[in-house]
Coordinates of C-alpha atoms in Angstrom, one line a residue:
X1 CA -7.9 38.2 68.4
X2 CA -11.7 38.5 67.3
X3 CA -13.8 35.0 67.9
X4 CA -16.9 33.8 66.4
X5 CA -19.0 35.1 69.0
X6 CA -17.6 38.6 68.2
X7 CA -18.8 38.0 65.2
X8 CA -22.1 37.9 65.6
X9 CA -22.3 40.5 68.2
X10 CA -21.5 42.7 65.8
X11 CA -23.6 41.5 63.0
X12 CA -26.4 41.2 65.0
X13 CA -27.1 37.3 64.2
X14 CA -26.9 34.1 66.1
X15 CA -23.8 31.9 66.4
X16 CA -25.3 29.6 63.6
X17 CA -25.8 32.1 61.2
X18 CA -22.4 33.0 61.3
X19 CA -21.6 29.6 60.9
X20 CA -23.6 29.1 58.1
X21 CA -22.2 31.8 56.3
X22 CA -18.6 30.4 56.6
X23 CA -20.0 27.5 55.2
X24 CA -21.6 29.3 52.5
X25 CA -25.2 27.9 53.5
X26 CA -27.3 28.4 51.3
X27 CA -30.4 28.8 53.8
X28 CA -29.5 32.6 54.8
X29 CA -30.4 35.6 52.8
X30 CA -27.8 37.8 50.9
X31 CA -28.5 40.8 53.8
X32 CA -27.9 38.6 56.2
X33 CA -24.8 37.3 54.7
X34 CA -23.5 40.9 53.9
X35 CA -23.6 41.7 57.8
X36 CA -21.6 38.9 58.8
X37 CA -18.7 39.2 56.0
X38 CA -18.4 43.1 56.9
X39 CA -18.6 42.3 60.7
X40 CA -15.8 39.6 59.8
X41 CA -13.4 42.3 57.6
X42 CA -14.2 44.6 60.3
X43 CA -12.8 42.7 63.0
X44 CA -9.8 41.2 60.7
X45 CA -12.0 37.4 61.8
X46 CA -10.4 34.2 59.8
X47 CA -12.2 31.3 60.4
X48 CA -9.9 28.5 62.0
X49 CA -9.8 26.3 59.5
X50 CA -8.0 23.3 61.3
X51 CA -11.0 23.4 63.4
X52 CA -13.7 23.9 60.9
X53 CA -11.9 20.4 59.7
X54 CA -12.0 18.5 63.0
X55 CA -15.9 19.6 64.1
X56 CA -16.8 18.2 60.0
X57 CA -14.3 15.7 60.0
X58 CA -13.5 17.4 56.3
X59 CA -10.5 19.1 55.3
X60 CA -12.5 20.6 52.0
X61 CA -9.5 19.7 50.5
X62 CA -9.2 17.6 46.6
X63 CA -5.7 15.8 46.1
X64 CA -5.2 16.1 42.4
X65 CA -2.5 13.6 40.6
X66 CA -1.5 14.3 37.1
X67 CA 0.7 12.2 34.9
X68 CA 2.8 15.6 34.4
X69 CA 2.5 19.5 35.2
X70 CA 3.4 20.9 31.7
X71 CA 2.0 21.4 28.3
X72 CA -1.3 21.7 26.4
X73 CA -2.9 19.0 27.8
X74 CA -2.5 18.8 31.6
X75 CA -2.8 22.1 32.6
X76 CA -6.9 22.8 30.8
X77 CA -7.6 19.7 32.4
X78 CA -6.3 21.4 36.2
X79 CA -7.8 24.3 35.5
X80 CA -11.4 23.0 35.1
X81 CA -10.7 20.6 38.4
X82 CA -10.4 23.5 39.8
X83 CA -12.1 25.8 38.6
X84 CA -15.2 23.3 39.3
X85 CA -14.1 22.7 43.2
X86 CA -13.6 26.4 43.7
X87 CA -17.2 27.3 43.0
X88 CA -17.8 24.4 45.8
X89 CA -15.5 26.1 47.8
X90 CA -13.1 23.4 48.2
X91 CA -9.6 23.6 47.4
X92 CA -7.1 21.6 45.6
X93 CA -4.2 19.8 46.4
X94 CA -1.6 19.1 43.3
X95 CA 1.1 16.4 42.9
X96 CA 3.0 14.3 39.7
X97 CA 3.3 10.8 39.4
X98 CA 5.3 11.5 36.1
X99 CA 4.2 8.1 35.1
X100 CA 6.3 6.1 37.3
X101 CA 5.0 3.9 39.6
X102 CA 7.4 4.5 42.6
X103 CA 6.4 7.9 42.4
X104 CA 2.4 8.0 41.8
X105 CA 2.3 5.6 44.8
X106 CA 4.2 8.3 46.7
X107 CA 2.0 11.0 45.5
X108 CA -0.8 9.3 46.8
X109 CA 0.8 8.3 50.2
X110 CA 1.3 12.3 50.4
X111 CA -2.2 13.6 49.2
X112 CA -3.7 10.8 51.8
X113 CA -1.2 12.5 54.1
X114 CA -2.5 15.9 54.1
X115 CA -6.2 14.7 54.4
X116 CA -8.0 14.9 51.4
X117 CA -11.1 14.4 51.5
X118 CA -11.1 12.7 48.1
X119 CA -8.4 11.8 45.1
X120 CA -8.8 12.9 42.1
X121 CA -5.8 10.5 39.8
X122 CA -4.5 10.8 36.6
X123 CA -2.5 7.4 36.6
X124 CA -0.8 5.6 34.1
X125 CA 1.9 3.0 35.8
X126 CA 0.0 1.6 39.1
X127 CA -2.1 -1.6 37.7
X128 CA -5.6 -1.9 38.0
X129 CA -5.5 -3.9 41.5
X130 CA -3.9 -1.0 43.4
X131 CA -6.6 1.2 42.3
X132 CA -9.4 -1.4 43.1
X133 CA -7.9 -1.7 46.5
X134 CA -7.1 2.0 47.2
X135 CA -10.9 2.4 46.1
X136 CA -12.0 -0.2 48.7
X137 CA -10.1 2.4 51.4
X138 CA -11.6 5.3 53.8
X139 CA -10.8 8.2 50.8
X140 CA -12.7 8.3 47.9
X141 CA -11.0 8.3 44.1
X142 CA -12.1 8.8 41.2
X143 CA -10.2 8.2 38.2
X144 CA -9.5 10.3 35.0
X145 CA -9.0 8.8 31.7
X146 CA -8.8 5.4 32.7
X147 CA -11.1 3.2 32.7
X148 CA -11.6 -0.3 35.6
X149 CA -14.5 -2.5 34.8
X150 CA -14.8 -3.2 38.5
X151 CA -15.0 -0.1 39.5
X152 CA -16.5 1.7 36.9
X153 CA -18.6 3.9 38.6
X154 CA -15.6 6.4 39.5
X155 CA -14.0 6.3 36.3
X156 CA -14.4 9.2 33.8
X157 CA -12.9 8.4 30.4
X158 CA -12.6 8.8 27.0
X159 CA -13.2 5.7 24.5
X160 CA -9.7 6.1 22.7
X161 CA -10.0 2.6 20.9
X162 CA -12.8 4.2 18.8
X163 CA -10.6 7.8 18.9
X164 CA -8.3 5.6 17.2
X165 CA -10.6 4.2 14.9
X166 CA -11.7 7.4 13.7
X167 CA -8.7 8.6 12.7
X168 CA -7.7 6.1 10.8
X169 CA -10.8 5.2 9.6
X170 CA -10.6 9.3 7.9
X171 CA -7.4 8.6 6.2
X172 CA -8.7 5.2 4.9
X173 CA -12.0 6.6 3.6
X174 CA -10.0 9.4 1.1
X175 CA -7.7 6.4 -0.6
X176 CA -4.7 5.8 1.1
X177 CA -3.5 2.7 1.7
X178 CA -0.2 2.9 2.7
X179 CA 0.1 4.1 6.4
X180 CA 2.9 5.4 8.8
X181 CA 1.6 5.2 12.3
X182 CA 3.3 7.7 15.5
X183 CA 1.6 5.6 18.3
X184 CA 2.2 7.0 22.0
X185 CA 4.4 5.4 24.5
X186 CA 3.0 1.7 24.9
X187 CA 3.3 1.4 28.5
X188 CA 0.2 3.6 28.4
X189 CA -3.2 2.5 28.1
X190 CA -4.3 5.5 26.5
X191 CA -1.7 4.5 23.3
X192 CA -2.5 1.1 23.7
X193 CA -6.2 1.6 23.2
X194 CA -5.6 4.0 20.3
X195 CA -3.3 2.0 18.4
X196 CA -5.8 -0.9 18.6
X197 CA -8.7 1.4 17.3
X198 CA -5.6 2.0 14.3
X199 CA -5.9 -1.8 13.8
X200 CA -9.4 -2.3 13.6
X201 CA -10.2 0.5 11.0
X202 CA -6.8 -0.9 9.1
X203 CA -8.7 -4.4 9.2
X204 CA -11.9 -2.8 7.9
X205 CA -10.6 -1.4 5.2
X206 CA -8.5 -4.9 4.0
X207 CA -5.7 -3.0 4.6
X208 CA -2.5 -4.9 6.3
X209 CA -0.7 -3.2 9.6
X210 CA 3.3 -2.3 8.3
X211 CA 5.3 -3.0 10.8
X212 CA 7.9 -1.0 9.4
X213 CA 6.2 1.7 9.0
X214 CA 5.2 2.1 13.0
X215 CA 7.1 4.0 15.6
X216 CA 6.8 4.1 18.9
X217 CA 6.8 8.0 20.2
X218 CA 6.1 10.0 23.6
X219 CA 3.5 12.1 23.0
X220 CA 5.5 15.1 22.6
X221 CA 6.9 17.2 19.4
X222 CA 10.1 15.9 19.4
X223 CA 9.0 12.5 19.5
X224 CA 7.1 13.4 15.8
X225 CA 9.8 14.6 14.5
X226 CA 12.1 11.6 16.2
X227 CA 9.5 9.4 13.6
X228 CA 9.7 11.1 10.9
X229 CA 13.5 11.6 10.4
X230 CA 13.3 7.6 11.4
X231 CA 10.3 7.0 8.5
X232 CA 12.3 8.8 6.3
X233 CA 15.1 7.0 6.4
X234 CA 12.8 3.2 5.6
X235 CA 13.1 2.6 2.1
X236 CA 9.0 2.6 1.6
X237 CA 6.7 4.7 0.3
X238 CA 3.7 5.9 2.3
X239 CA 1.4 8.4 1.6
X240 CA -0.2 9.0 4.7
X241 CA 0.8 9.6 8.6
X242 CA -1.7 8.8 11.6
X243 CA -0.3 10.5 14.5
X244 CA -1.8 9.2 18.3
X245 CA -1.2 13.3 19.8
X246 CA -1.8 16.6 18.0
X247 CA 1.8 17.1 19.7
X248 CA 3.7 14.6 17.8
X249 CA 1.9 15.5 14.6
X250 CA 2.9 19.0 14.8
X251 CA 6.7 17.8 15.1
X252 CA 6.5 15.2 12.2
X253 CA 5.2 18.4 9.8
X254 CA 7.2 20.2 11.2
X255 CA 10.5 18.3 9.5
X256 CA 8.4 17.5 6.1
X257 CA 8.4 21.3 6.2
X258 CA 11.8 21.7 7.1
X259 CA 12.5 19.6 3.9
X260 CA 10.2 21.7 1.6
X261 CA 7.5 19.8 1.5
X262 CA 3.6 20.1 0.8
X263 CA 1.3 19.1 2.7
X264 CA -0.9 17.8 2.4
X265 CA 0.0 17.2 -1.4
X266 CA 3.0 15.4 -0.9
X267 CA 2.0 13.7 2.7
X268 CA -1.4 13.8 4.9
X269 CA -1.5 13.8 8.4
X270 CA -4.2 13.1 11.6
X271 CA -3.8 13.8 14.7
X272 CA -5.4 13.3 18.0
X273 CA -6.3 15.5 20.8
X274 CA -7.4 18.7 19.4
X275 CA -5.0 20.6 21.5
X276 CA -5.5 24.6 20.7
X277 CA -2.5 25.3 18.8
X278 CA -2.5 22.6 15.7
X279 CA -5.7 24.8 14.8
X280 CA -3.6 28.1 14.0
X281 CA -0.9 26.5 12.5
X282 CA -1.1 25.5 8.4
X283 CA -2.2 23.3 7.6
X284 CA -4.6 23.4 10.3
X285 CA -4.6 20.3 11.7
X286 CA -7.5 17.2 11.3
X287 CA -8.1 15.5 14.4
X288 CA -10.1 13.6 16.8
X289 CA -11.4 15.8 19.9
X290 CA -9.8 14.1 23.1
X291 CA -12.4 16.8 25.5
X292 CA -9.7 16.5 28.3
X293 CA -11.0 19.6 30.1
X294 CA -14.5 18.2 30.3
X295 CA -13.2 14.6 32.0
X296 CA -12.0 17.5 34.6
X297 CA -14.4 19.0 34.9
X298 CA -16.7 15.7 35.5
X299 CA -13.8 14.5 37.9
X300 CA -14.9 17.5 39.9
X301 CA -18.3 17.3 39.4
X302 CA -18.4 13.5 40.6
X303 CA -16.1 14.5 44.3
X304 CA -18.8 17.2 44.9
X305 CA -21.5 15.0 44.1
X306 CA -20.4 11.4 46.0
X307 CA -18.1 13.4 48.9
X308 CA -19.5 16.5 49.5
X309 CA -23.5 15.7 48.4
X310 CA -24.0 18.5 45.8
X311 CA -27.4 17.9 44.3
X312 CA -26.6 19.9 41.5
X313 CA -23.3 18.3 40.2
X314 CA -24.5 16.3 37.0
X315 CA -21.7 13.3 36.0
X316 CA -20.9 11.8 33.1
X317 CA -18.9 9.4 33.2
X318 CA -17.9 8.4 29.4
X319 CA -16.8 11.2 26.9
X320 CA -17.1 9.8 23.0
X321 CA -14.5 10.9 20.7
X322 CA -15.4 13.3 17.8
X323 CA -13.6 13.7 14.5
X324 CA -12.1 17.2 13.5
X325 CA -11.9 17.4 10.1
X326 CA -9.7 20.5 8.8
X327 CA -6.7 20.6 6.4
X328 CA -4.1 18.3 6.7
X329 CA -5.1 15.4 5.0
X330 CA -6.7 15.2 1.2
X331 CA -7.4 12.2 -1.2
X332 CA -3.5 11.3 -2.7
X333 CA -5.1 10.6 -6.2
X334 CA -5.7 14.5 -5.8

């Protein structure tokens, strides 16, 4: 079995060249490098990775935990973790807490486990005191689309009370006044912040929050169409529907539809996300941007920077919602 030192007999170079190109130092010259990698394919050489891991005392290893593994909004968010911690030559570790507590504290126990050098979480059912005192711990975390006042400095998020806001805020400004409002599941801050946003614009306007005109959904399509065949059913009129996800927007058109309606003529919808696929369906769908793959990216980009000292990774911590203003909604005076 070929060793290091074989290595750089046959490349000509010293032992710490050779171990500067495994560690993709930047202080040797392309030449130099291209010795060393042919030397290495030449003599089949695999670095020893366990003990790469035990002489840094890093596993270049990320423990990523996600809320859920499927659908439009997850996976561009993986991908640009990493994406991001591939170029840094680091590799990723993936679990699901599916928004249970029992179970995100086991996927951390696990990604801890394997010896990751840093957490990446995507958490929605552990309360803000396990995070403060897993963050007071030996592995770094930073969180994703949450948002801690105490530790602040390793949380990247999206303001989704103003997301909210604007959404509501659209529908408002074109005349309607009587809103039906999809919120997200409650037990999520995300919804919770969104739905307040909903409020505040609602208040703005002078215009009173229906109670009976709110359901409670998931996030998902069914869950729109789940309100809709419900709002349908409520002997009141409304003119307008504010949806928290571009998901459960696309399932509450999708029954209007279903029923031969317009829209928007006969009913206007918002969404919020801007998830590819409500842009290619019609009526392209108005929304707010929720930049989900950027917060990944940034996620990344703070684990190279605080763990791994990349002087180049540039953080930003808070992402502001945008409006998306396409088709879906029009004046109902129109």
């Amino acid at each position: 079995m070929a060793t290091i030192y074989d290595v750089s007999v046959l490349a000509g170079v010293s032992l710490a060249t050779v171990s500067r190109v495994m560690n993709n130092n930047t202080k040797v010259s392309e030449k130099t490098r291209q010795k060393v990698l042919s030397a290495m394919d030449q003599l089949g050489y695999r670095p020893n990775t366990i003990a790469q891991s035990l002489a840094s005392s890093r596993s270049n290893s990320v423990g990523v935990l996600v809320s859920q593994l499927d659908g439009p909004y997850y996976g561009p968010m993986m991908t640009e973790i990493e994406t991001a911690l591939r170029a840094g030559n680091k590799h990723v570790i993936i679990a699901a807490g599916h928004s249970v507590e029992s179970q995100e504290k086991d996927g951390v126990e696990f990604l801890m486990s394997r010896g990751c050098d840093a957490l990446i979480l995507d958490v929605e059912a552990v309360d803000d005191e396990y995070l403060i005192n897993l963050h007071k711990g030996n592995t770094p975390i930073v969180l994703i689309n949450r948002y801690i006042e105490e530790i602040s400095d390793c949380c990247v998020y999206l303001d989704n009370e103003l997301g909210g806001y604007l959404a509501t805020k659209h529908i408002l400004s074109q005349g309607h006044t009587d809103l039906a409002y999809v919120s997200g599941p409650l037990y999520k801050l995300d919804a919770q912040d969104r739905l307040l946003g909903h409020k505040r614009a609602l208040k703005e306007f002078n215009v009173d929050f229906d109670k009976t005109l709110f359901y409670e959904g998931n996030f998902r399509e069914f869950g729109g169409s789940d309100a809709m065949n419900h709002l349908f059913t409520i002997d009141k009129p409304f003119t307008a529907v504010v949806c928290a996800s571009d998901q459960m927007a696309s399932g509450a058109i999708a029954v209007c539809l279903e029923r031969g309606m317009k829209i928007p003529e006969e009913l206007s919808f918002v969404g919020y996300d801007n998830i590819p696929f409500p842009q290619y369906i019609s009526p392209k769908l108005t929304t707010v941007n929720n930049p989900i793959h950027e917060m990944g990216k940034m996620a990344a980009f703070w684990v190279l920077k605080h763990v791994y000292n990349d002087p180049k990774a540039i953080v930003e911590n808070t992402f502001i919602p945008q409006l998306i203003v396409r088709d879906s909604a029009k004046s109902p005076h129109k």
